[in-house]
Amino acid sequence: MGYLQPTDYTNFGLDPATTDDRVTAASALMESYCRRTSLNPAQYAERMRLTEGAQTVRLSYLPLVAIPPSSSPLVSINARYARPRRGELIYPVQAEIAWAFGLPGAWTFVDPSTIDWVFDTGELIFPMNILGLPYNEVAITYTVGLMAIGNDVMSACAQIIKNMQSTPSLNVKSSRLDTLQMNYFSNSLIDSQVAALLRPYIANRLG
């Protein structure tokens, strides 16, 4: 799905005769640059280690969005109990009990409603287990994306199309724009203006 509709072309300085394949190619290049499958709402799964000494992680993709009928962007969470180092036990007796039941190293379901999350940064804050055992790794499925495509994304798409037209070595008269060709010219197609517009949507931790 392209990030510009024909009714948007003139509003963003494009020729009304702009073909769909140009919009599709520009949209695909944007997704590749942002290192994500789509800017529309989509589900992602990540497995991450928690910051040592803090029960927090930061998700790679933003913005977080709840897809109806869900009221939370967090779909499912599993966490693995860590073995605390000497001197780190908050409740030593309870921790020994946990060891007796083989909890350290085991994965457990975590109710997403017990997790605090920060919309702007994608940071998740995990509560401490009642036995004083921290988590050291989590597997999270969550939803992110734009419920409505904003002017920043549409402007970026339009600018890439304009850059296509002003790149002599790119055969924009071809009936089909080759993906490899688009990637080869990505540095000139995604200029500083486009990069600034797309910055909020680039995956944070990948690559």
mmCIF file of N, CA and C in Angstrom, residues 36-157:
data_model
loop_
_atom_site.group_PDB
_atom_site.id
_atom_site.type_symbol
_atom_site.label_atom_id
_atom_site.label_comp_id
_atom_site.label_asym_id
_atom_site.label_seq_id
_atom_site.Cartn_x
_atom_site.Cartn_y
_atom_site.Cartn_z
ATOM 1 N N ARG A 36 11.493 -1.465 8.634
ATOM 2 C CA ARG A 36 10.256 -2.033 9.156
ATOM 3 C C ARG A 36 9.395 -2.476 7.988
ATOM 4 N N THR A 37 8.423 -3.332 8.262
ATOM 5 C CA THR A 37 7.595 -3.872 7.188
ATOM 6 C C THR A 37 6.548 -2.882 6.708
ATOM 7 N N SER A 38 6.149 -1.969 7.580
ATOM 8 C CA SER A 38 5.120 -1.005 7.204
ATOM 9 C C SER A 38 5.089 0.130 8.220
ATOM 10 N N LEU A 39 4.602 1.287 7.776
ATOM 11 C CA LEU A 39 4.335 2.387 8.698
ATOM 12 C C LEU A 39 2.899 2.337 9.191
ATOM 13 N N ASN A 40 2.082 1.495 8.556
ATOM 14 C CA ASN A 40 0.725 1.262 9.017
ATOM 15 C C ASN A 40 0.772 0.350 10.244
ATOM 16 N N PRO A 41 -0.313 0.251 11.012
ATOM 17 C CA PRO A 41 -0.307 -0.616 12.191
ATOM 18 C C PRO A 41 0.087 -2.049 11.842
ATOM 19 N N ALA A 42 1.027 -2.584 12.594
ATOM 20 C CA ALA A 42 1.526 -3.940 12.364
ATOM 21 C C ALA A 42 2.018 -4.509 13.684
ATOM 22 N N GLN A 43 2.135 -5.832 13.713
ATOM 23 C CA GLN A 43 2.573 -6.523 14.929
ATOM 24 C C GLN A 43 4.032 -6.953 14.795
ATOM 25 N N TYR A 44 4.793 -6.742 15.847
ATOM 26 C CA TYR A 44 6.204 -7.133 15.877
ATOM 27 C C TYR A 44 6.473 -7.967 17.121
ATOM 28 N N ALA A 45 7.470 -8.827 17.033
ATOM 29 C CA ALA A 45 7.892 -9.635 18.179
ATOM 30 C C ALA A 45 9.391 -9.456 18.367
ATOM 31 N N GLU A 46 9.801 -9.234 19.595
ATOM 32 C CA GLU A 46 11.216 -9.057 19.915
ATOM 33 C C GLU A 46 11.574 -9.859 21.157
ATOM 34 N N ARG A 47 12.813 -10.322 21.175
ATOM 35 C CA ARG A 47 13.357 -10.991 22.359
ATOM 36 C C ARG A 47 14.581 -10.197 22.789
ATOM 37 N N MET A 48 14.563 -9.700 24.019
ATOM 38 C CA MET A 48 15.600 -8.775 24.470
ATOM 39 C C MET A 48 16.040 -9.091 25.892
ATOM 40 N N ARG A 49 17.271 -8.726 26.187
ATOM 41 C CA ARG A 49 17.771 -8.807 27.561
ATOM 42 C C ARG A 49 17.459 -7.500 28.281
ATOM 43 N N LEU A 50 17.122 -7.622 29.542
ATOM 44 C CA LEU A 50 16.833 -6.435 30.330
ATOM 45 C C LEU A 50 18.123 -5.770 30.770
ATOM 46 N N THR A 51 18.058 -4.466 30.938
ATOM 47 C CA THR A 51 19.208 -3.701 31.399
ATOM 48 C C THR A 51 19.626 -4.187 32.780
ATOM 49 N N GLU A 52 20.901 -4.511 32.937
ATOM 50 C CA GLU A 52 21.384 -5.010 34.222
ATOM 51 C C GLU A 52 21.180 -3.957 35.303
ATOM 52 N N GLY A 53 20.572 -4.382 36.397
ATOM 53 C CA GLY A 53 20.316 -3.470 37.498
ATOM 54 C C GLY A 53 19.031 -2.681 37.358
ATOM 55 N N ALA A 54 18.319 -2.860 36.249
ATOM 56 C CA ALA A 54 17.049 -2.161 36.036
ATOM 57 C C ALA A 54 16.119 -3.082 35.263
ATOM 58 N N GLN A 55 14.876 -3.109 35.656
ATOM 59 C CA GLN A 55 13.903 -3.979 35.001
ATOM 60 C C GLN A 55 13.225 -3.237 33.848
ATOM 61 N N THR A 56 14.020 -2.809 32.881
ATOM 62 C CA THR A 56 13.487 -2.045 31.759
ATOM 63 C C THR A 56 14.052 -2.535 30.432
ATOM 64 N N VAL A 57 13.280 -2.357 29.379
ATOM 65 C CA VAL A 57 13.752 -2.559 28.012
ATOM 66 C C VAL A 57 13.172 -1.441 27.161
ATOM 67 N N ARG A 58 13.761 -1.242 25.998
ATOM 68 C CA ARG A 58 13.241 -0.241 25.066
ATOM 69 C C ARG A 58 12.957 -0.931 23.742
ATOM 70 N N LEU A 59 11.723 -0.828 23.284
ATOM 71 C CA LEU A 59 11.304 -1.485 22.053
ATOM 72 C C LEU A 59 11.928 -0.806 20.837
ATOM 73 N N SER A 60 12.072 -1.589 19.768
ATOM 74 C CA SER A 60 12.748 -1.082 18.571
ATOM 75 C C SER A 60 11.863 -0.195 17.717
ATOM 76 N N TYR A 61 10.563 -0.478 17.702
ATOM 77 C CA TYR A 61 9.672 0.207 16.766
ATOM 78 C C TYR A 61 8.722 1.147 17.495
ATOM 79 N N LEU A 62 8.434 2.261 16.864
ATOM 80 C CA LEU A 62 7.498 3.269 17.359
ATOM 81 C C LEU A 62 6.694 3.796 16.170
ATOM 82 N N PRO A 63 5.553 4.445 16.413
ATOM 83 C CA PRO A 63 4.922 4.677 17.703
ATOM 84 C C PRO A 63 4.066 3.488 18.138
ATOM 85 N N LEU A 64 3.983 3.275 19.443
ATOM 86 C CA LEU A 64 3.116 2.237 19.979
ATOM 87 C C LEU A 64 1.665 2.602 19.685
ATOM 88 N N VAL A 65 0.877 1.598 19.341
ATOM 89 C CA VAL A 65 -0.529 1.851 19.046
ATOM 90 C C VAL A 65 -1.344 0.623 19.420
ATOM 91 N N ALA A 66 -2.490 0.854 20.006
ATOM 92 C CA ALA A 66 -3.413 -0.236 20.320
ATOM 93 C C ALA A 66 -4.353 -0.426 19.139
ATOM 94 N N ILE A 67 -4.434 -1.648 18.647
ATOM 95 C CA ILE A 67 -5.313 -1.948 17.521
ATOM 96 C C ILE A 67 -6.623 -2.495 18.069
ATOM 97 N N PRO A 68 -7.753 -1.797 17.850
ATOM 98 C CA PRO A 68 -9.039 -2.256 18.374
ATOM 99 C C PRO A 68 -9.319 -3.707 17.970
ATOM 100 N N PRO A 69 -9.950 -4.482 18.842
ATOM 101 C CA PRO A 69 -10.597 -4.060 20.101
ATOM 102 C C PRO A 69 -9.665 -3.968 21.301
ATOM 103 N N SER A 70 -8.371 -4.218 21.117
ATOM 104 C CA SER A 70 -7.437 -4.145 22.237
ATOM 105 C C SER A 70 -7.280 -2.698 22.699
ATOM 106 N N SER A 71 -7.044 -2.523 23.985
ATOM 107 C CA SER A 71 -6.827 -1.186 24.541
ATOM 108 C C SER A 71 -5.357 -0.941 24.865
ATOM 109 N N SER A 72 -4.491 -1.914 24.541
ATOM 110 C CA SER A 72 -3.065 -1.792 24.833
ATOM 111 C C SER A 72 -2.247 -2.233 23.626
ATOM 112 N N PRO A 73 -1.088 -1.613 23.401
ATOM 113 C CA PRO A 73 -0.215 -2.056 22.310
ATOM 114 C C PRO A 73 0.547 -3.334 22.655
ATOM 115 N N LEU A 74 0.524 -3.741 23.917
ATOM 116 C CA LEU A 74 1.240 -4.942 24.352
ATOM 117 C C LEU A 74 0.337 -6.158 24.186
ATOM 118 N N VAL A 75 0.707 -7.051 23.273
ATOM 119 C CA VAL A 75 -0.129 -8.209 22.954
ATOM 120 C C VAL A 75 0.161 -9.366 23.895
ATOM 121 N N SER A 76 1.426 -9.736 24.028
ATOM 122 C CA SER A 76 1.809 -10.822 24.935
ATOM 123 C C SER A 76 3.245 -10.612 25.398
ATOM 124 N N ILE A 77 3.522 -11.051 26.618
ATOM 125 C CA ILE A 77 4.860 -10.903 27.200
ATOM 126 C C ILE A 77 5.219 -12.159 27.978
ATOM 127 N N ASN A 78 6.397 -12.681 27.717
ATOM 128 C CA ASN A 78 6.962 -13.761 28.514
ATOM 129 C C ASN A 78 8.328 -13.306 29.003
ATOM 130 N N ALA A 79 8.673 -13.693 30.214
ATOM 131 C CA ALA A 79 9.944 -13.266 30.797
ATOM 132 C C ALA A 79 10.641 -14.452 31.455
ATOM 133 N N ARG A 80 11.956 -14.373 31.494
ATOM 134 C CA ARG A 80 12.745 -15.435 32.113
ATOM 135 C C ARG A 80 13.372 -14.913 33.397
ATOM 136 N N TYR A 81 13.232 -15.709 34.446
ATOM 137 C CA TYR A 81 13.812 -15.335 35.736
ATOM 138 C C TYR A 81 15.329 -15.436 35.697
ATOM 139 N N ALA A 82 15.974 -14.464 36.305
ATOM 140 C CA ALA A 82 17.431 -14.475 36.392
ATOM 141 C C ALA A 82 17.866 -15.067 37.726
ATOM 142 N N ARG A 83 19.128 -15.490 37.771
ATOM 143 C CA ARG A 83 19.716 -15.906 39.042
ATOM 144 C C ARG A 83 20.473 -14.714 39.615
ATOM 145 N N PRO A 84 19.984 -14.120 40.692
ATOM 146 C CA PRO A 84 20.659 -12.940 41.251
ATOM 147 C C PRO A 84 22.063 -13.271 41.735
ATOM 148 N N ARG A 85 22.953 -12.307 41.612
ATOM 149 C CA ARG A 85 24.301 -12.466 42.126
ATOM 150 C C ARG A 85 24.305 -12.255 43.637
ATOM 151 N N ARG A 86 25.404 -12.692 44.249
ATOM 152 C CA ARG A 86 25.531 -12.540 45.698
ATOM 153 C C ARG A 86 25.404 -11.058 46.078
ATOM 154 N N GLY A 87 24.568 -10.801 47.068
ATOM 155 C CA GLY A 87 24.378 -9.432 47.537
ATOM 156 C C GLY A 87 23.257 -8.698 46.828
ATOM 157 N N GLU A 88 22.668 -9.315 45.763
ATOM 158 C CA GLU A 88 21.613 -8.639 45.009
ATOM 159 C C GLU A 88 20.223 -9.081 45.436
ATOM 160 N N LEU A 89 20.124 -10.083 46.284
ATOM 161 C CA LEU A 89 18.827 -10.601 46.687
ATOM 162 C C LEU A 89 18.092 -9.596 47.570
ATOM 163 N N ILE A 90 16.882 -9.284 47.164
ATOM 164 C CA ILE A 90 16.073 -8.382 47.976
ATOM 165 C C ILE A 90 15.439 -9.149 49.134
ATOM 166 N N TYR A 91 14.987 -10.371 48.828
ATOM 167 C CA TYR A 91 14.395 -11.235 49.840
ATOM 168 C C TYR A 91 15.104 -12.588 49.791
ATOM 169 N N PRO A 92 16.238 -12.747 50.492
ATOM 170 C CA PRO A 92 17.045 -13.968 50.377
ATOM 171 C C PRO A 92 16.272 -15.240 50.670
ATOM 172 N N VAL A 93 15.434 -15.235 51.703
ATOM 173 C CA VAL A 93 14.700 -16.455 52.064
ATOM 174 C C VAL A 93 13.734 -16.841 50.956
ATOM 175 N N GLN A 94 12.993 -15.855 50.442
ATOM 176 C CA GLN A 94 12.052 -16.139 49.365
ATOM 177 C C GLN A 94 12.777 -16.615 48.117
ATOM 178 N N ALA A 95 13.968 -16.053 47.869
ATOM 179 C CA ALA A 95 14.733 -16.463 46.694
ATOM 180 C C ALA A 95 15.168 -17.915 46.801
ATOM 181 N N GLU A 96 15.527 -18.348 48.008
ATOM 182 C CA GLU A 96 15.899 -19.746 48.199
ATOM 183 C C GLU A 96 14.708 -20.658 47.920
ATOM 184 N N ILE A 97 13.532 -20.202 48.309
ATOM 185 C CA ILE A 97 12.316 -20.966 48.014
ATOM 186 C C ILE A 97 12.110 -21.049 46.506
ATOM 187 N N ALA A 98 12.344 -19.929 45.823
ATOM 188 C CA ALA A 98 12.202 -19.909 44.365
ATOM 189 C C ALA A 98 13.155 -20.900 43.718
ATOM 190 N N TRP A 99 14.380 -20.960 44.222
ATOM 191 C CA TRP A 99 15.353 -21.920 43.693
ATOM 192 C C TRP A 99 14.864 -23.347 43.902
ATOM 193 N N ALA A 100 14.239 -23.594 45.044
ATOM 194 C CA ALA A 100 13.746 -24.941 45.339
ATOM 195 C C ALA A 100 12.703 -25.382 44.322
ATOM 196 N N PHE A 101 11.953 -24.424 43.792
ATOM 197 C CA PHE A 101 10.930 -24.750 42.799
ATOM 198 C C PHE A 101 11.433 -24.574 41.364
ATOM 199 N N GLY A 102 12.727 -24.311 41.211
ATOM 200 C CA GLY A 102 13.319 -24.244 39.877
ATOM 201 C C GLY A 102 12.909 -23.043 39.058
ATOM 202 N N LEU A 103 12.583 -21.926 39.714
ATOM 203 C CA LEU A 103 12.140 -20.749 38.968
ATOM 204 C C LEU A 103 13.254 -20.051 38.189
ATOM 205 N N PRO A 104 14.446 -19.851 38.767
ATOM 206 C CA PRO A 104 15.498 -19.172 37.996
ATOM 207 C C PRO A 104 15.810 -19.897 36.690
ATOM 208 N N GLY A 105 15.819 -19.141 35.595
ATOM 209 C CA GLY A 105 16.049 -19.719 34.275
ATOM 210 C C GLY A 105 14.781 -20.139 33.567
ATOM 211 N N ALA A 106 13.656 -20.157 34.291
ATOM 212 C CA ALA A 106 12.385 -20.579 33.692
ATOM 213 C C ALA A 106 11.661 -19.381 33.081
ATOM 214 N N TRP A 107 10.902 -19.657 32.031
ATOM 215 C CA TRP A 107 10.088 -18.621 31.401
ATOM 216 C C TRP A 107 8.705 -18.607 32.034
ATOM 217 N N THR A 108 8.130 -17.418 32.140
ATOM 218 C CA THR A 108 6.808 -17.283 32.724
ATOM 219 C C THR A 108 6.016 -16.215 31.982
ATOM 220 N N PHE A 109 4.705 -16.372 31.950
ATOM 221 C CA PHE A 109 3.836 -15.365 31.338
ATOM 222 C C PHE A 109 3.749 -14.149 32.244
ATOM 223 N N VAL A 110 3.801 -12.975 31.645
ATOM 224 C CA VAL A 110 3.655 -11.720 32.387
ATOM 225 C C VAL A 110 2.413 -11.004 31.867
ATOM 226 N N ASP A 111 1.525 -10.667 32.751
ATOM 227 C CA ASP A 111 0.308 -9.954 32.371
ATOM 228 C C ASP A 111 0.689 -8.569 31.837
ATOM 229 N N PRO A 112 0.385 -8.277 30.559
ATOM 230 C CA PRO A 112 0.756 -6.968 29.997
ATOM 231 C C PRO A 112 0.209 -5.782 30.787
ATOM 232 N N SER A 113 -0.914 -5.988 31.487
ATOM 233 C CA SER A 113 -1.508 -4.874 32.229
ATOM 234 C C SER A 113 -0.675 -4.472 33.445
ATOM 235 N N THR A 114 0.290 -5.325 33.838
ATOM 236 C CA THR A 114 1.148 -4.997 34.986
ATOM 237 C C THR A 114 2.399 -4.229 34.572
ATOM 238 N N ILE A 115 2.573 -4.022 33.272
ATOM 239 C CA ILE A 115 3.768 -3.361 32.748
ATOM 240 C C ILE A 115 3.491 -1.879 32.509
ATOM 241 N N ASP A 116 4.355 -1.034 33.025
ATOM 242 C CA ASP A 116 4.283 0.397 32.702
ATOM 243 C C ASP A 116 5.036 0.635 31.398
ATOM 244 N N TRP A 117 4.473 1.447 30.524
ATOM 245 C CA TRP A 117 5.152 1.734 29.263
ATOM 246 C C TRP A 117 5.058 3.217 28.937
ATOM 247 N N VAL A 118 6.098 3.691 28.261
ATOM 248 C CA VAL A 118 6.208 5.108 27.903
ATOM 249 C C VAL A 118 5.974 5.244 26.406
ATOM 250 N N PHE A 119 4.930 5.951 26.042
ATOM 251 C CA PHE A 119 4.526 6.060 24.638
ATOM 252 C C PHE A 119 5.624 6.658 23.770
ATOM 253 N N ASP A 120 6.250 7.731 24.222
ATOM 254 C CA ASP A 120 7.201 8.472 23.386
ATOM 255 C C ASP A 120 8.488 7.708 23.103
ATOM 256 N N THR A 121 8.935 6.898 24.068
ATOM 257 C CA THR A 121 10.236 6.232 23.934
ATOM 258 C C THR A 121 10.143 4.732 23.705
ATOM 259 N N GLY A 122 8.978 4.134 23.966
ATOM 260 C CA GLY A 122 8.856 2.683 23.839
ATOM 261 C C GLY A 122 9.506 1.934 24.987
ATOM 262 N N GLU A 123 9.758 2.613 26.093
ATOM 263 C CA GLU A 123 10.370 1.956 27.247
ATOM 264 C C GLU A 123 9.314 1.193 28.038
ATOM 265 N N LEU A 124 9.644 -0.054 28.409
ATOM 266 C CA LEU A 124 8.774 -0.871 29.247
ATOM 267 C C LEU A 124 9.442 -1.055 30.602
ATOM 268 N N ILE A 125 8.657 -0.936 31.662
ATOM 269 C CA ILE A 125 9.173 -1.053 33.025
ATOM 270 C C ILE A 125 8.483 -2.237 33.693
ATOM 271 N N PHE A 126 9.268 -3.243 34.064
ATOM 272 C CA PHE A 126 8.728 -4.475 34.623
ATOM 273 C C PHE A 126 8.714 -4.420 36.147
ATOM 274 N N PRO A 127 7.654 -4.972 36.770
ATOM 275 C CA PRO A 127 7.617 -5.029 38.234
ATOM 276 C C PRO A 127 8.525 -6.139 38.745
ATOM 277 N N MET A 128 9.009 -6.001 39.960
ATOM 278 C CA MET A 128 9.814 -7.043 40.587
ATOM 279 C C MET A 128 8.904 -8.195 40.997
ATOM 280 N N ASN A 129 9.395 -9.413 40.825
ATOM 281 C CA ASN A 129 8.649 -10.585 41.247
ATOM 282 C C ASN A 129 8.492 -10.593 42.762
ATOM 283 N N ILE A 130 7.400 -11.169 43.252
ATOM 284 C CA ILE A 130 7.120 -11.168 44.682
ATOM 285 C C ILE A 130 8.203 -11.863 45.494
ATOM 286 N N LEU A 131 8.932 -12.799 44.857
ATOM 287 C CA LEU A 131 10.002 -13.512 45.550
ATOM 288 C C LEU A 131 11.346 -12.793 45.447
ATOM 289 N N GLY A 132 11.355 -11.652 44.829
ATOM 290 C CA GLY A 132 12.591 -10.880 44.730
ATOM 291 C C GLY A 132 13.482 -11.269 43.575
ATOM 292 N N LEU A 133 12.982 -12.122 42.681
ATOM 293 C CA LEU A 133 13.781 -12.529 41.525
ATOM 294 C C LEU A 133 13.558 -11.556 40.374
ATOM 295 N N PRO A 134 14.611 -11.001 39.813
ATOM 296 C CA PRO A 134 14.456 -10.137 38.638
ATOM 297 C C PRO A 134 14.316 -10.983 37.378
ATOM 298 N N TYR A 135 13.902 -10.347 36.300
ATOM 299 C CA TYR A 135 13.908 -10.984 34.983
ATOM 300 C C TYR A 135 15.199 -10.567 34.273
ATOM 301 N N ASN A 136 15.722 -11.456 33.443
ATOM 302 C CA ASN A 136 16.908 -11.053 32.674
ATOM 303 C C ASN A 136 16.687 -11.099 31.171
ATOM 304 N N GLU A 137 15.539 -11.622 30.736
ATOM 305 C CA GLU A 137 15.247 -11.685 29.308
ATOM 306 C C GLU A 137 13.739 -11.696 29.123
ATOM 307 N N VAL A 138 13.281 -11.041 28.066
ATOM 308 C CA VAL A 138 11.847 -10.980 27.804
ATOM 309 C C VAL A 138 11.572 -11.217 26.320
ATOM 310 N N ALA A 139 10.412 -11.791 26.042
ATOM 311 C CA ALA A 139 9.920 -11.955 24.672
ATOM 312 C C ALA A 139 8.598 -11.202 24.597
ATOM 313 N N ILE A 140 8.540 -10.209 23.729
ATOM 314 C CA ILE A 140 7.401 -9.292 23.694
ATOM 315 C C ILE A 140 6.798 -9.243 22.294
ATOM 316 N N THR A 141 5.494 -9.364 22.229
ATOM 317 C CA THR A 141 4.755 -9.126 20.992
ATOM 318 C C THR A 141 3.932 -7.859 21.195
ATOM 319 N N TYR A 142 4.052 -6.926 20.260
ATOM 320 C CA TYR A 142 3.390 -5.641 20.445
ATOM 321 C C TYR A 142 2.996 -5.052 19.092
ATOM 322 N N THR A 143 2.178 -4.016 19.120
ATOM 323 C CA THR A 143 1.696 -3.392 17.886
ATOM 324 C C THR A 143 2.141 -1.931 17.821
ATOM 325 N N VAL A 144 2.556 -1.535 16.633
ATOM 326 C CA VAL A 144 2.984 -0.155 16.397
ATOM 327 C C VAL A 144 2.492 0.290 15.022
ATOM 328 N N GLY A 145 2.536 1.578 14.786
ATOM 329 C CA GLY A 145 2.184 2.092 13.470
ATOM 330 C C GLY A 145 1.308 3.326 13.551
ATOM 331 N N LEU A 146 0.952 3.829 12.396
ATOM 332 C CA LEU A 146 0.141 5.036 12.289
ATOM 333 C C LEU A 146 -1.284 4.665 11.911
ATOM 334 N N MET A 147 -2.231 5.008 12.754
ATOM 335 C CA MET A 147 -3.635 4.743 12.440
ATOM 336 C C MET A 147 -4.086 5.604 11.262
ATOM 337 N N ALA A 148 -3.476 6.757 11.113
ATOM 338 C CA ALA A 148 -3.731 7.630 9.961
ATOM 339 C C ALA A 148 -2.383 8.167 9.483
ATOM 340 N N ILE A 149 -2.154 8.107 8.180
ATOM 341 C CA ILE A 149 -0.890 8.591 7.620
ATOM 342 C C ILE A 149 -0.863 10.114 7.684
ATOM 343 N N GLY A 150 0.163 10.651 8.336
ATOM 344 C CA GLY A 150 0.252 12.094 8.531
ATOM 345 C C GLY A 150 0.946 12.815 7.387
ATOM 346 N N ASN A 151 0.926 14.128 7.462
ATOM 347 C CA ASN A 151 1.543 14.948 6.416
ATOM 348 C C ASN A 151 3.045 14.720 6.305
ATOM 349 N N ASP A 152 3.696 14.376 7.430
ATOM 350 C CA ASP A 152 5.141 14.148 7.371
ATOM 351 C C ASP A 152 5.481 12.953 6.489
ATOM 352 N N VAL A 153 4.717 11.878 6.632
ATOM 353 C CA VAL A 153 4.957 10.680 5.820
ATOM 354 C C VAL A 153 4.599 10.937 4.363
ATOM 355 N N MET A 154 3.473 11.607 4.122
ATOM 356 C CA MET A 154 3.075 11.897 2.748
ATOM 357 C C MET A 154 4.068 12.847 2.082
ATOM 358 N N SER A 155 4.579 13.811 2.833
ATOM 359 C CA SER A 155 5.579 14.734 2.286
ATOM 360 C C SER A 155 6.856 13.997 1.918
ATOM 361 N N ALA A 156 7.259 13.048 2.762
ATOM 362 C CA ALA A 156 8.462 12.260 2.481
ATOM 363 C C ALA A 156 8.280 11.437 1.215
ATOM 364 N N CYS A 157 7.115 10.827 1.069
ATOM 365 C CA CYS A 157 6.834 10.019 -0.117
ATOM 366 C C CYS A 157 6.867 10.885 -1.378
#
